[in-house]
Each structure stands twice: as C-alpha cells, then as structure tokens.
Amino acid sequence: MSKALIIDDEQQMRRLLRMLLESRGYEVCEAEEGQQGLQEAAFHRPDVVLLDLGLPGLGGLEVLKRLREWSDVPVLILSVRDQEATKVQALEIGADDYVTKPFGSAELLARLDVIQRRRGPRHTPEIIAGPLKVDLLHHEAQIGDEALKLTPTEFALLKVLTEHVGRIVTQNQIVKQVWPGQSSDASEGLRVHINHLRKKLGDRGVSIVNEPGIGYRLEA
Amino acid sequence: MEAFHAQGEAMNDKLTSSKSREPVPVHVVGQFSWGLTILFVLASVCWVLLPYTGSTFSALVFLLAIVLAGTRWNRGPVLTMGVVSALVWNFIFLPPRFTLHIEKPADMIMFAMFFVVALSMGHLITRLRERERTAENLHREQEQLQAAKHRAELAAEAERLHRTLLDSVSHELKTPIAIIRTAIDGLGTANPFAAEIETATRRLQRIVENFLEITRVESEAVKPSPDWCEFLDVIHAATSPLQRELLPHPLRISGAETLPLLKLDSRLLSQALANVMHNATQHVPAGSEIEISAAVLPNDTLDLRVRDHGPGLPPEMEERVFEKFARAPGAPAGGTGLGLAISRGLMRAMKGDISVRNHPEGGAEFLFSLPVKTRQP
C-alpha cells in the first residue's frame, strides 16, 4: 500500500484528496503548512507527496527545495498557479510533475501513478515504455519488433524522455542531459532533433507531446 | 521606463543648473555698475558725516558694503569694489585729502590693512557662497535622483502588488472551484443533478479564467517570450483542452505540416487560437467542419486562418466581436464575451493582430497575423 502525504493549507482540499486517495488504497497523512509538511515527510516516509505552492509561512517551492536536500520521494505539485515560469521553476527544483487546480480526479490519479514508477536503480539495461524498448547497453531502440534507426543525439534524447515516460521534462533538463556543458540556448537544435525523432517514432503508440513554454512529455 | 524618464529630467535640471552657475555677462555688468554706484553713494554720505565720525567710520562702512555685496554678487564685482573702495578711502578720507599720497606711517599701515581686509573678505565670502551653492545644487540633484528612484520603486511596488493581488484573487476563486470539481468527480455524474453541477462548474471555471486573463492582458502583464516551436505543437496545445467542445466538429488542418520551425511564444498563440476555436464551437451547428490553415508569407509573417461553416457574422460585427463583452445577437448563453478580446490582446502583445470576416463561401473566417522568424527543420 502506497503512503501519500498531502501538504495543502485548504482543509476541504485535504479532506477531498484524502477521500479520493483512500478510495484508491492509499494510506494518507496530511500537513497544513510547510514546516509541518517537512516533519511529516521525515516521520512517515511517504511514497508520494502532493504539494501545494501557496502555503502560508514556508512557501511550497521552499518546502520542495528543503525536501530535495535529503529525499527523492516523488513530488506532485498541485497548485492554482498556472504560469509557465512557476511550473518550470518547480520542475527544475525537483518536482516530478505539475497539476493545476482545478483538476480532474482521473488525471490526478494517473499522474500520481506515473511519478511513482520508481526512478531508483535500474537492474536491467533496458527501459520499456508501452511498445517502445530502449536498450542502453547496445544503444538501440525498437518499437514493437521494428528497430529504430537513430542518430546518437536522437538516441540520447529518446533515452531522457523514456526514463521520464509520462512525466514532463523541461527544456533545460533535456538540454543538460543530451548536450552536457552547452548553454540552454540550444532550443532551436532541440526542436530540430525532436522533429526528426517524432518522424521516426511515427504513429505507433508512442508520441512526444510538447507543453508550450515548459518542455516535453513522452506518452506511451 | 518611468525611472529612466525621471532620471532624464534630473539630468536636464543638472544641465540648466550648471549653466546658471556661470555668470551671464549682462548680469555681471549690472553688478559692477551697482557696486560702483553704491560706493559713490556711501562715499558721499561718509563725506557729509566725516566731521562727526572720522575716517575710520567710513572704512568700516565700506567694509560692510563689501561684505554684503559678497553675500549676493560674483567675485569679480566684489573684488573690484574692494580695490575701488580702498583707493576712494585713501583719496578722500585719508589725509592729505584728494591725493593718493599718505603721510603718516600709521595711516599707511591702516590703508594696507584696509586693502588686505577688503580683498580677503570679498574673496572669502564669495568663495563661501559659491561652495554653499555647489553643495545646494548637489543636494538638489541628489534629491531629484532620490525622487526618481523613489518613483521607480513605487512603480515596481505597484506592479508587484498588482501581481500579488491577481495571484491571490486567482487563488481565492480557483480553490473553491477545484474543491467542487473534485467533489463532483468523487460523486460521479450518474446522477443528473450532479451532471448539471459539473457542467456549471466547468462554465464557472472558464469564466474565472477568462476574467483573470483579460485582467492580465489589459494590465500589460503579458510578456511574450518567443522560442522555437513546431506549429503542430501550437495547434495541439490549443485543441487538447477543448476536446469536449471539439468532439462534434471534425477538424481539418492544412499547411501546418510543411511549415518551418517558427520562433514565437507558443503558449500565447495557442491560447489566442484556443479562444477562437472555442468561440467557433459555440456558434456553428454540430457536425460542421472547422478548418485551420497556416502559411508563412514572404515577409516573415505567420498567416493563420480558422474558418467555420456556421452562419457567419451579422453585418458590422467584424470589429465589435473583439470588444469586451460583445455578444452577437443570437449567441448561445454561457459565453463570457471575453474570449475574442483576450485573443486580440494576446496577439497584439506579440506585435501581431487578429481580424475576422465572412468567408465568401459562407462561415466566419478568423485571420491571425504574427511576425515570426523561421528556420527549415
């Protein structure tokens, strides 16, 4: 049974989220402000954290920053703030995904599932996302039974996106991993390679979705 | 911008003040003649009073005049007054009278002392005043700079407050909607009453979002940040939140496949497009097609068109549809009358524009134009 920690200052929101999550078999603990949230996280060791940004006292982004100093628990930001800059900031501090309020329950649960697929140590050199299989040992990728002919850059790009399948990866994060040491100014090159990669992936159940101003999400 | 302007003003003041520190010739000539006239008058008065007062009195009167002149006038006229008064004193008041010759050694020493005192007093006082004035100017400039800084800070503070207010209003309005939506999701919409609440909540959410967005657009809080993007991503971002509304309308997209990479703010453009698409779904019969076509014109302008197959616009509504709260007669209830105004605001924030016309073959056609940089992928 997964344990979820809800950090939100709205009592009604906490109550509803608790009912929603408990109906899905989660064990739920709550905190109504940041400091308490950090303590609960240390004490209960949750499997996933739902974090509001507009907290009184210690703000949500600060809570996330401090949480990331000692924990890599998956964090889903749940906020009314819908500005791209805030989303990018939260994702780059270490949030795993971002859902804006008001949200649909189905979407929230789906995102929670996705971010809990462990990112921890991998035991096989293979990442599988739907029909897509990425072989890190031989630098090969295939969809179904068909091998994809990728350039080294396209492979690196596909690897980053597949490792985060279902989750949004910001443009900066992609550039940092695919072109280490390069400035984040590489957005033009990134578009070009994404474009090529999309053509090679075709219409076979794996797609790269763009979120304007934020980054990309591989859906499989 | 405000701060820059204010600084410019301060600079102008600085220029004029440094100009006024240099003596205007006409002004100085006036001071010379006034100085000599005053000396003449004083000399006459002292001459009359000489039998009662003695020559030392007249020397002190002259010195007083020089000190007073020093507090008002430039150094040239004051020093001239010093020299002239010393000579006049010697000439008229020191015996033997009406010669520059001095007999008694004591008088000679007095004359020398008078000369030195008059000149140094004139010099010191004028210098003191000049320093005072420089300090004053400096002080005034500093004050002006401070005022400019203060104004800039106030403007920044106002903008910050505005944003904070917008954020907190947004928080206060969206939180209850989020709670209702989550509660309805938990309840399920099998119950027709719950389904009604669900529909109304979605409508309320759209209204709140539109109001917040038009406030942002109107307060010029929308700052485009162009980046390279694929046009299909823009269309995807615009249509995916409208899946429900677009369900009964087949979409036909043309031209977007072959477009080069475009440098534009894809979020703003997709939002402007989404509002137009939403508007179209509200005004056309179910089952009718909506067409999106895009091209880049030779002058690096993106030309994007959205055409529906509805009844088109009533005459003379072409401009008015972009006004706030404008509603075409017969428009279905539930719209805020803000969507198209937001679209236009966003397009203009990006230095582009949007217009609408009735297509010759029927239906309304919205035309977006936007300057873009392009690159072949």
Coordinates of C-alpha atoms in Angstrom, one line a residue:
Chain A
M1 CA 0.0 0.0 0.0
S2 CA 1.4 3.4 -1.0
K3 CA 1.6 6.1 1.5
A4 CA 0.8 9.7 0.3
L5 CA 1.5 13.0 2.1
I6 CA -0.8 15.9 1.3
I7 CA 0.7 19.3 2.1
D8 CA -2.1 21.9 1.5
D9 CA -3.5 24.7 3.6
E10 CA -7.1 24.3 2.5
Q11 CA -8.8 21.9 4.9
Q12 CA -11.6 21.0 2.4
M13 CA -9.0 20.2 -0.3
R14 CA -7.1 18.0 2.1
R15 CA -10.3 16.2 3.1
L16 CA -11.3 15.6 -0.5
L17 CA -7.9 14.5 -1.6
R18 CA -7.8 12.1 1.4
M19 CA -11.1 10.6 0.4
L20 CA -10.0 10.3 -3.2
L21 CA -6.7 8.7 -2.4
E22 CA -8.1 6.4 0.3
S23 CA -10.6 5.1 -2.2
R24 CA -7.7 4.1 -4.3
G25 CA -6.0 2.3 -1.5
Y26 CA -3.5 4.9 -0.4
E27 CA -2.6 5.5 3.2
V28 CA -2.8 9.2 3.7
C29 CA -1.2 11.7 6.0
E30 CA -1.6 15.5 5.9
A31 CA 0.1 18.7 6.8
E32 CA -1.4 22.2 6.6
E33 CA 1.8 24.2 6.3
G34 CA 5.4 23.8 5.0
Q35 CA 7.4 23.1 8.2
Q36 CA 4.9 20.6 9.4
G37 CA 4.9 19.0 5.9
L38 CA 8.7 18.5 6.1
Q39 CA 8.4 16.9 9.6
E40 CA 5.6 14.6 8.4
A41 CA 7.7 13.7 5.4
A42 CA 10.7 12.8 7.6
F43 CA 8.5 10.9 10.1
H44 CA 6.1 9.0 7.8
R45 CA 8.5 8.5 4.8
P46 CA 5.7 8.8 2.2
D47 CA 5.9 7.1 -1.2
V48 CA 4.5 10.2 -2.9
V49 CA 3.9 13.9 -1.9
L50 CA 1.2 16.2 -3.1
L51 CA 2.4 19.7 -2.5
D52 CA 0.5 23.0 -2.8
L53 CA 2.6 26.0 -3.7
G54 CA 0.6 28.7 -2.0
L55 CA 1.4 27.7 1.6
P56 CA 1.4 30.1 4.5
G57 CA 4.8 30.6 6.1
L58 CA 7.3 28.4 4.3
G59 CA 6.2 28.5 0.6
G60 CA 5.8 25.4 -1.5
L61 CA 8.9 25.9 -3.6
E62 CA 11.0 26.3 -0.4
V63 CA 9.5 23.2 1.0
L64 CA 10.4 21.3 -2.2
K65 CA 13.9 22.7 -2.1
R66 CA 14.4 21.6 1.5
L67 CA 12.8 18.2 0.9
R68 CA 15.1 17.6 -2.0
E69 CA 18.1 18.1 0.2
W70 CA 17.5 14.7 1.8
S71 CA 14.8 12.9 -0.1
D72 CA 14.0 11.8 -3.6
V73 CA 10.4 10.9 -2.9
P74 CA 8.2 11.6 -6.0
V75 CA 6.5 15.0 -5.6
L76 CA 3.5 16.2 -7.5
I77 CA 2.8 19.9 -7.4
L78 CA -0.9 20.8 -7.1
S79 CA -1.4 24.5 -7.4
V80 CA -3.7 27.1 -8.8
R81 CA -0.7 29.0 -10.2
D82 CA -0.7 28.3 -13.9
Q83 CA 2.2 30.5 -15.1
E84 CA 4.8 28.6 -17.1
A85 CA 7.7 30.3 -15.2
T86 CA 6.4 28.8 -11.9
K87 CA 6.0 25.4 -13.4
V88 CA 9.4 25.3 -14.9
Q89 CA 10.9 26.6 -11.6
A90 CA 9.1 23.8 -9.6
L91 CA 10.1 21.1 -12.1
E92 CA 13.7 22.2 -12.1
I93 CA 13.9 22.3 -8.3
G94 CA 12.9 18.7 -8.4
A95 CA 9.1 18.3 -8.7
D96 CA 8.2 15.3 -10.7
D97 CA 5.1 16.7 -12.2
Y98 CA 2.7 19.6 -12.0
V99 CA -1.1 19.6 -12.0
T100 CA -3.0 22.9 -11.9
K101 CA -6.1 23.3 -9.8
P102 CA -8.9 22.8 -10.7
F103 CA -8.0 19.4 -11.9
G104 CA -9.8 16.2 -12.9
S105 CA -9.5 13.4 -10.4
A106 CA -8.8 10.8 -13.1
E107 CA -5.9 12.9 -14.4
L108 CA -4.5 13.4 -10.9
L109 CA -4.5 9.7 -10.1
A110 CA -2.9 8.9 -13.5
R111 CA -0.1 11.4 -12.8
L112 CA 0.4 10.0 -9.3
D113 CA 0.8 6.5 -10.7
V114 CA 3.3 7.7 -13.3
I115 CA 5.6 9.5 -10.9
Q116 CA 5.7 6.6 -8.6
R117 CA 7.1 4.2 -11.1
R118 CA 10.5 4.1 -9.5
R119 CA 13.3 6.0 -10.9
G120 CA 15.7 4.3 -8.5
P121 CA 18.5 1.9 -9.5
R122 CA 17.7 0.0 -12.6
H123 CA 18.5 -3.7 -12.7
T124 CA 18.3 -4.1 -16.4
P125 CA 19.9 -2.0 -19.2
E126 CA 16.5 -1.7 -20.8
I127 CA 13.7 0.8 -20.4
I128 CA 10.3 -0.2 -21.6
A129 CA 7.5 2.3 -22.2
G130 CA 4.5 0.8 -23.9
P131 CA 5.6 -0.6 -27.3
L132 CA 8.9 1.2 -27.0
K133 CA 12.0 -0.6 -25.8
V134 CA 15.3 1.3 -25.3
D135 CA 18.4 -0.8 -24.9
L136 CA 21.0 1.3 -23.1
L137 CA 23.7 -1.4 -23.4
H138 CA 23.7 -1.5 -27.2
H139 CA 22.3 2.0 -27.8
E140 CA 19.4 0.6 -29.7
A141 CA 15.7 1.3 -29.6
Q142 CA 12.7 -0.5 -31.1
I143 CA 9.0 -0.1 -31.3
G144 CA 7.2 -3.4 -31.3
D145 CA 9.6 -5.6 -33.3
E146 CA 10.8 -2.9 -35.5
A147 CA 14.3 -1.4 -34.8
L148 CA 14.5 2.4 -35.0
K149 CA 17.5 3.9 -36.8
L150 CA 18.5 6.8 -34.6
T151 CA 21.5 9.2 -34.6
P152 CA 23.4 9.3 -31.3
T153 CA 21.7 12.6 -30.4
E154 CA 18.3 11.2 -31.1
F155 CA 19.0 8.2 -29.0
A156 CA 20.2 10.4 -26.1
L157 CA 17.0 12.4 -26.4
L158 CA 14.8 9.4 -26.6
K159 CA 16.6 7.9 -23.5
V160 CA 15.9 11.1 -21.4
L161 CA 12.3 11.2 -22.4
T162 CA 11.8 7.4 -21.9
E163 CA 13.4 7.5 -18.5
H164 CA 10.7 10.0 -17.6
V165 CA 7.9 8.4 -19.5
G166 CA 4.6 10.1 -18.7
R167 CA 6.3 12.9 -16.9
I168 CA 7.2 16.3 -18.2
V169 CA 10.8 17.1 -18.7
T170 CA 11.8 20.8 -19.0
Q171 CA 13.7 22.0 -22.0
N172 CA 16.7 22.9 -19.7
Q173 CA 16.7 19.4 -18.2
I174 CA 16.8 17.8 -21.7
V175 CA 19.5 20.1 -23.0
K176 CA 21.6 19.4 -19.9
Q177 CA 21.5 15.7 -20.4
V178 CA 21.7 15.5 -24.1
W179 CA 24.2 18.2 -24.7
P180 CA 26.1 18.4 -21.4
G181 CA 28.0 21.6 -20.9
Q182 CA 26.1 23.5 -23.5
S183 CA 24.0 26.6 -22.8
S184 CA 20.3 26.2 -22.6
D185 CA 20.2 28.3 -25.8
A186 CA 20.1 25.1 -27.7
S187 CA 16.3 25.2 -28.0
E188 CA 16.5 25.5 -31.8
G189 CA 18.6 22.4 -32.1
L190 CA 16.3 20.6 -29.7
R191 CA 13.3 21.3 -31.8
V192 CA 15.0 20.0 -34.9
H193 CA 16.0 16.7 -33.2
I194 CA 12.6 16.3 -31.6
N195 CA 11.1 16.8 -35.0
H196 CA 13.3 14.1 -36.5
L197 CA 12.6 11.8 -33.6
R198 CA 8.9 12.2 -33.9
K199 CA 9.0 11.3 -37.6
K200 CA 11.0 8.2 -36.8
L201 CA 8.6 7.2 -34.0
G202 CA 5.7 7.7 -36.4
D203 CA 2.2 6.9 -35.4
R204 CA 2.8 3.7 -33.5
G205 CA 1.5 4.4 -30.0
V206 CA 4.5 6.4 -28.7
S207 CA 4.3 10.2 -29.0
I208 CA 6.3 13.2 -27.8
V209 CA 3.9 15.8 -26.5
N210 CA 5.0 19.4 -26.2
E211 CA 3.8 21.6 -23.3
P212 CA 4.3 25.2 -24.5
G213 CA 6.9 27.1 -22.6
I214 CA 7.8 24.1 -20.4
G215 CA 9.1 21.1 -22.1
Y216 CA 8.2 17.6 -23.4
R217 CA 6.4 14.5 -22.2
L218 CA 6.8 11.1 -23.8
E219 CA 3.4 9.3 -23.9
A220 CA 3.2 5.6 -24.5
Chain B
M1 CA 10.7 53.3 -18.2
E2 CA 9.3 55.7 -15.7
A3 CA 12.5 55.8 -13.8
F4 CA 14.5 56.4 -16.9
H5 CA 12.3 59.3 -17.8
A6 CA 12.6 60.8 -14.3
Q7 CA 16.4 60.4 -14.5
G8 CA 16.4 62.2 -17.8
E9 CA 14.5 65.1 -16.1
A10 CA 17.1 65.2 -13.3
M11 CA 19.8 65.3 -15.9
N12 CA 18.2 68.2 -17.7
D13 CA 17.9 70.1 -14.4
K14 CA 21.6 69.4 -13.8
L15 CA 22.5 70.9 -17.1
T16 CA 20.5 74.0 -16.6
S17 CA 21.8 74.5 -13.1
S18 CA 25.4 74.1 -14.1
K19 CA 24.7 76.7 -16.9
S20 CA 23.3 79.2 -14.3
R21 CA 26.4 78.9 -12.2
E22 CA 28.4 80.5 -15.0
P23 CA 27.8 84.3 -14.7
V24 CA 25.7 85.7 -17.5
P25 CA 27.8 88.8 -18.8
V26 CA 24.9 91.3 -18.7
H27 CA 24.2 90.3 -15.1
V28 CA 27.8 90.9 -14.1
V29 CA 28.0 94.3 -15.8
G30 CA 24.9 95.2 -13.7
Q31 CA 26.7 94.1 -10.6
F32 CA 29.8 96.2 -11.5
S33 CA 27.8 99.3 -12.1
W34 CA 25.6 98.7 -9.0
G35 CA 28.8 98.2 -6.9
L36 CA 30.4 101.5 -8.1
T37 CA 27.1 103.4 -7.6
I38 CA 26.8 102.1 -4.0
L39 CA 30.4 103.1 -3.3
F40 CA 29.7 106.5 -4.7
V41 CA 26.7 107.0 -2.5
L42 CA 28.4 105.7 0.6
A43 CA 31.4 107.9 0.0
S44 CA 29.1 110.9 -0.4
V45 CA 27.3 110.1 2.9
C46 CA 30.5 109.5 4.7
W47 CA 31.9 112.7 3.3
V48 CA 29.0 114.6 4.8
L49 CA 29.4 112.7 8.1
L50 CA 33.2 113.0 8.2
P51 CA 33.3 116.0 10.6
Y52 CA 31.3 113.9 13.2
T53 CA 32.8 110.4 12.7
G54 CA 36.3 110.5 11.4
S55 CA 37.9 108.4 8.7
T56 CA 37.8 105.0 10.4
F57 CA 34.0 105.0 10.3
S58 CA 33.9 105.4 6.6
A59 CA 36.4 102.5 6.3
L60 CA 34.1 100.2 8.3
V61 CA 31.1 101.4 6.2
F62 CA 33.0 100.4 3.0
L63 CA 33.9 97.0 4.5
L64 CA 30.3 96.4 5.5
A65 CA 29.2 97.2 1.9
I66 CA 31.8 94.7 0.6
V67 CA 30.7 92.0 2.9
L68 CA 27.0 92.5 2.0
A69 CA 27.9 92.6 -1.7
G70 CA 29.9 89.4 -1.2
T71 CA 26.8 87.6 0.0
R72 CA 24.9 88.4 -3.2
W73 CA 27.3 89.0 -6.1
N74 CA 30.0 87.4 -8.1
R75 CA 33.7 87.5 -7.1
G76 CA 34.7 90.0 -9.9
P77 CA 32.4 92.9 -8.9
V78 CA 33.1 92.3 -5.2
L79 CA 36.9 92.3 -5.6
T80 CA 36.6 95.4 -7.8
M81 CA 34.6 97.1 -5.0
G82 CA 37.3 96.2 -2.6
V83 CA 40.1 97.8 -4.7
V84 CA 38.0 100.9 -5.6
S85 CA 36.8 101.4 -2.0
A86 CA 40.4 101.2 -0.8
L87 CA 41.5 103.8 -3.3
V88 CA 38.5 106.0 -2.6
W89 CA 39.1 105.8 1.1
N90 CA 42.7 106.8 0.6
F91 CA 41.9 109.5 -1.9
I92 CA 39.0 111.2 0.0
F93 CA 39.3 110.3 3.7
L94 CA 42.9 109.8 4.5
P95 CA 44.9 113.0 4.9
P96 CA 46.3 114.6 2.8
R97 CA 42.9 114.5 1.1
F98 CA 42.3 114.3 -2.6
T99 CA 45.7 112.7 -3.2
L100 CA 46.7 109.1 -3.2
H101 CA 49.7 110.1 -1.2
I102 CA 49.7 109.1 2.5
E103 CA 51.8 110.9 5.0
K104 CA 51.6 109.2 8.4
P105 CA 53.1 105.8 8.7
A106 CA 50.1 104.8 10.9
D107 CA 47.7 105.8 8.0
M108 CA 49.8 103.9 5.6
I109 CA 49.5 100.8 7.7
M110 CA 45.8 101.4 8.1
F111 CA 45.4 101.7 4.3
A112 CA 47.4 98.5 3.7
M113 CA 45.3 96.7 6.3
F114 CA 42.0 98.0 4.8
F115 CA 43.2 96.9 1.4
V116 CA 44.0 93.4 2.6
V117 CA 40.9 93.1 4.7
A118 CA 38.6 94.3 1.9
L119 CA 40.1 91.9 -0.7
S120 CA 40.2 88.9 1.6
M121 CA 36.7 89.5 2.9
G122 CA 35.4 89.8 -0.6
H123 CA 37.3 86.7 -1.7
L124 CA 36.3 84.6 1.3
I125 CA 32.7 85.5 1.4
T126 CA 32.1 84.9 -2.3
R127 CA 34.0 81.6 -2.1
L128 CA 31.9 80.5 0.8
R129 CA 28.8 81.4 -1.1
E130 CA 29.9 79.5 -4.2
R131 CA 30.6 76.4 -2.1
E132 CA 27.3 76.7 -0.5
R133 CA 25.6 76.9 -3.9
T134 CA 27.5 74.0 -5.2
A135 CA 26.5 72.0 -2.1
E136 CA 23.0 73.1 -2.6
N137 CA 23.0 72.1 -6.3
L138 CA 24.5 68.7 -5.4
H139 CA 21.9 68.3 -2.7
R140 CA 19.1 69.2 -5.1
E141 CA 20.4 66.8 -7.7
Q142 CA 20.6 64.1 -5.1
E143 CA 17.1 64.8 -4.1
Q144 CA 15.9 64.6 -7.7
L145 CA 17.7 61.3 -8.2
Q146 CA 16.2 60.1 -5.0
A147 CA 12.8 61.2 -6.1
A148 CA 13.3 59.4 -9.4
K149 CA 14.4 56.3 -7.6
H150 CA 11.5 56.5 -5.3
R151 CA 9.1 56.8 -8.3
A152 CA 10.7 53.8 -9.9
E153 CA 10.4 51.8 -6.7
L154 CA 6.8 52.9 -6.3
A155 CA 6.0 51.7 -9.9
A156 CA 7.8 48.4 -9.3
E157 CA 5.9 48.1 -6.0
A158 CA 2.6 48.8 -7.7
E159 CA 3.3 46.2 -10.3
R160 CA 4.3 43.7 -7.6
L161 CA 1.1 44.5 -5.6
H162 CA -1.0 44.1 -8.7
R163 CA 0.5 40.7 -9.4
T164 CA 0.1 39.7 -5.8
L165 CA -3.5 40.8 -5.9
L166 CA -4.1 38.9 -9.1
D167 CA -2.4 35.9 -7.7
S168 CA -4.5 35.9 -4.5
V169 CA -7.8 36.7 -6.3
S170 CA -6.9 33.8 -8.6
H171 CA -6.2 31.6 -5.6
E172 CA -9.4 32.6 -3.9
L173 CA -11.6 32.0 -6.9
K174 CA -10.0 28.8 -8.2
T175 CA -9.7 27.0 -4.9
P176 CA -13.4 26.6 -4.3
I177 CA -13.9 25.6 -8.0
A178 CA -11.2 23.0 -7.6
I179 CA -13.0 21.7 -4.4
I180 CA -16.3 21.5 -6.2
R181 CA -14.8 19.7 -9.2
T182 CA -13.0 17.2 -7.0
A183 CA -16.2 16.6 -5.0
I184 CA -18.2 16.1 -8.2
D185 CA -15.6 13.7 -9.6
G186 CA -16.0 11.7 -6.4
L187 CA -19.7 11.8 -6.6
G188 CA -19.8 10.7 -10.2
T189 CA -22.1 12.2 -12.8
A190 CA -24.5 9.3 -13.0
N191 CA -26.9 11.5 -11.0
P192 CA -28.4 14.1 -13.4
F193 CA -28.2 16.7 -10.7
A194 CA -24.5 16.1 -10.2
A195 CA -24.1 16.3 -14.0
E196 CA -25.7 19.8 -14.0
I197 CA -23.4 20.9 -11.3
E198 CA -20.5 19.6 -13.2
T199 CA -21.4 21.5 -16.4
A200 CA -22.0 24.7 -14.4
T201 CA -18.6 24.3 -12.6
R202 CA -16.8 24.0 -15.9
R203 CA -18.6 27.1 -17.1
L204 CA -17.7 28.9 -13.9
Q205 CA -14.1 27.9 -14.3
R206 CA -13.9 29.2 -17.8
I207 CA -15.4 32.5 -16.7
V208 CA -13.0 32.9 -13.9
E209 CA -10.0 32.0 -16.1
N210 CA -11.2 34.5 -18.8
F211 CA -11.6 37.3 -16.3
L212 CA -8.2 36.7 -14.9
E213 CA -6.7 36.5 -18.3
I214 CA -8.3 39.7 -19.6
T215 CA -7.0 41.5 -16.5
R216 CA -3.5 40.3 -17.2
V217 CA -3.8 41.3 -20.8
E218 CA -5.1 44.7 -20.0
S219 CA -2.6 45.5 -17.3
E220 CA 0.1 44.6 -19.8
A221 CA 1.3 41.8 -17.5
V222 CA 1.6 39.6 -20.6
K223 CA 5.2 39.4 -21.7
P224 CA 5.8 37.3 -24.8
S225 CA 8.9 35.0 -24.6
P226 CA 9.4 33.7 -28.1
D227 CA 11.1 30.4 -28.6
W228 CA 11.5 28.0 -31.5
C229 CA 8.5 25.7 -31.9
E230 CA 6.7 23.4 -34.3
F231 CA 3.4 24.8 -35.4
L232 CA 1.6 21.4 -34.9
D233 CA 2.5 21.7 -31.2
V234 CA 0.7 25.1 -31.1
I235 CA -2.4 23.5 -32.7
H236 CA -2.2 20.6 -30.3
A237 CA -1.8 22.8 -27.3
A238 CA -4.8 24.9 -28.5
T239 CA -7.1 22.0 -29.2
S240 CA -6.4 19.5 -26.5
P241 CA -8.1 21.5 -23.7
L242 CA -11.2 21.7 -26.0
Q243 CA -11.5 18.0 -26.7
R244 CA -15.0 18.0 -25.3
E245 CA -16.2 21.0 -27.3
L246 CA -14.5 19.9 -30.5
L247 CA -15.9 16.4 -30.3
P248 CA -18.9 17.1 -32.7
H249 CA -16.7 19.1 -35.1
P250 CA -14.3 17.4 -37.5
L251 CA -11.0 19.4 -37.7
R252 CA -9.2 19.9 -40.9
I253 CA -5.7 21.2 -40.7
S254 CA -3.8 22.3 -43.8
G255 CA -0.4 23.8 -44.3
A256 CA 0.9 23.2 -40.8
E257 CA 2.8 20.0 -41.8
T258 CA 5.1 21.9 -44.2
L259 CA 5.8 24.9 -42.0
P260 CA 9.4 25.6 -40.9
L261 CA 10.3 26.0 -37.3
L262 CA 8.8 29.2 -36.0
K263 CA 10.1 31.5 -33.3
L264 CA 7.1 32.7 -31.3
D265 CA 5.5 32.5 -27.9
S266 CA 3.7 29.2 -28.5
R267 CA 1.7 29.4 -25.2
L268 CA 0.2 32.9 -26.0
L269 CA -0.5 31.9 -29.6
S270 CA -2.1 28.6 -28.7
Q271 CA -4.3 30.4 -26.1
A272 CA -5.4 33.0 -28.7
L273 CA -6.1 30.2 -31.1
A274 CA -8.0 28.2 -28.4
N275 CA -10.3 31.1 -27.7
V276 CA -11.2 31.5 -31.3
M277 CA -11.8 27.7 -31.7
H278 CA -13.9 27.7 -28.6
N279 CA -15.9 30.6 -30.0
A280 CA -16.4 28.7 -33.3
T281 CA -17.7 25.6 -31.5
Q282 CA -20.3 27.8 -29.8
H283 CA -21.7 29.3 -33.0
V284 CA -21.8 26.5 -35.5
P285 CA -24.2 23.6 -35.8
A286 CA -22.9 20.3 -34.6
G287 CA -21.2 18.1 -37.2
S288 CA -19.9 21.1 -39.2
E289 CA -16.2 21.2 -40.0
I290 CA -13.7 23.7 -38.6
E291 CA -10.7 24.4 -40.8
I292 CA -7.3 25.6 -39.7
S293 CA -4.8 26.7 -42.3
A294 CA -1.4 28.1 -41.8
A295 CA 1.3 29.6 -44.0
V296 CA 4.3 31.8 -43.7
L297 CA 4.2 34.8 -46.0
P298 CA 7.3 36.0 -47.8
N299 CA 7.5 39.0 -45.4
D300 CA 8.1 36.6 -42.4
T301 CA 4.6 36.8 -41.2
L302 CA 2.6 33.8 -40.0
D303 CA -0.8 33.8 -41.6
L304 CA -3.1 31.6 -39.6
R305 CA -6.8 31.2 -40.5
V306 CA -9.6 29.5 -38.7
R307 CA -12.8 29.0 -40.7
D308 CA -16.0 27.6 -39.6
H309 CA -19.1 26.7 -41.6
G310 CA -21.7 28.4 -39.4
P311 CA -24.0 31.3 -40.2
G312 CA -21.1 33.8 -40.2
L313 CA -21.2 37.2 -38.6
P314 CA -24.1 39.6 -38.6
P315 CA -23.2 42.8 -40.6
E316 CA -20.9 45.3 -38.9
M317 CA -19.9 42.8 -36.2
E318 CA -16.4 42.3 -37.7
E319 CA -14.8 44.8 -35.4
R320 CA -17.1 44.6 -32.5
V321 CA -16.6 40.9 -31.8
F322 CA -13.2 41.7 -30.4
E323 CA -14.6 44.2 -27.9
K324 CA -15.0 43.1 -24.3
F325 CA -18.5 41.7 -23.5
A326 CA -19.5 42.0 -27.2
R327 CA -22.1 39.4 -28.0
A328 CA -23.5 38.7 -31.3
P329 CA -27.3 38.6 -31.4
G330 CA -28.5 35.0 -31.0
A331 CA -25.2 33.9 -29.4
P332 CA -25.8 31.0 -27.1
A333 CA -25.8 31.7 -23.3
G334 CA -22.8 30.7 -21.3
G335 CA -20.1 32.8 -23.1
T336 CA -18.3 35.5 -21.2
G337 CA -17.9 37.8 -24.2
L338 CA -14.2 37.9 -23.3
G339 CA -12.6 35.1 -25.3
L340 CA -12.0 37.1 -28.5
A341 CA -11.0 40.2 -26.7
I342 CA -8.3 38.1 -24.9
S343 CA -7.3 36.7 -28.3
R344 CA -6.8 40.1 -29.7
G345 CA -5.0 41.3 -26.6
L346 CA -2.6 38.4 -26.8
M347 CA -1.9 38.8 -30.5
R348 CA -1.2 42.5 -30.0
A349 CA 1.1 41.8 -27.0
M350 CA 3.1 39.7 -29.5
K351 CA 3.0 42.5 -32.1
G352 CA 0.6 40.6 -34.3
D353 CA -3.1 41.0 -34.8
I354 CA -6.3 39.2 -35.4
S355 CA -9.3 40.1 -37.6
V356 CA -12.4 38.4 -38.9
R357 CA -14.5 38.4 -42.0
N358 CA -17.3 36.4 -43.5
H359 CA -15.9 33.9 -45.9
P360 CA -17.2 34.4 -49.5
E361 CA -18.4 30.8 -49.4
G362 CA -20.1 31.1 -46.1
G363 CA -19.0 30.9 -42.5
A364 CA -16.8 33.1 -40.4
E365 CA -13.0 33.2 -41.0
F366 CA -10.6 34.5 -38.4
L367 CA -7.3 35.7 -39.6
F368 CA -4.3 35.8 -37.3
S369 CA -1.1 37.5 -38.4
L370 CA 2.1 37.4 -36.5
P371 CA 5.7 38.4 -37.3
V372 CA 7.9 35.3 -36.9
K373 CA 11.4 34.1 -37.5
T374 CA 11.6 30.9 -39.4
R375 CA 14.1 28.1 -39.9
Q376 CA 13.8 25.0 -42.1
P377 CA 13.9 21.9 -39.9

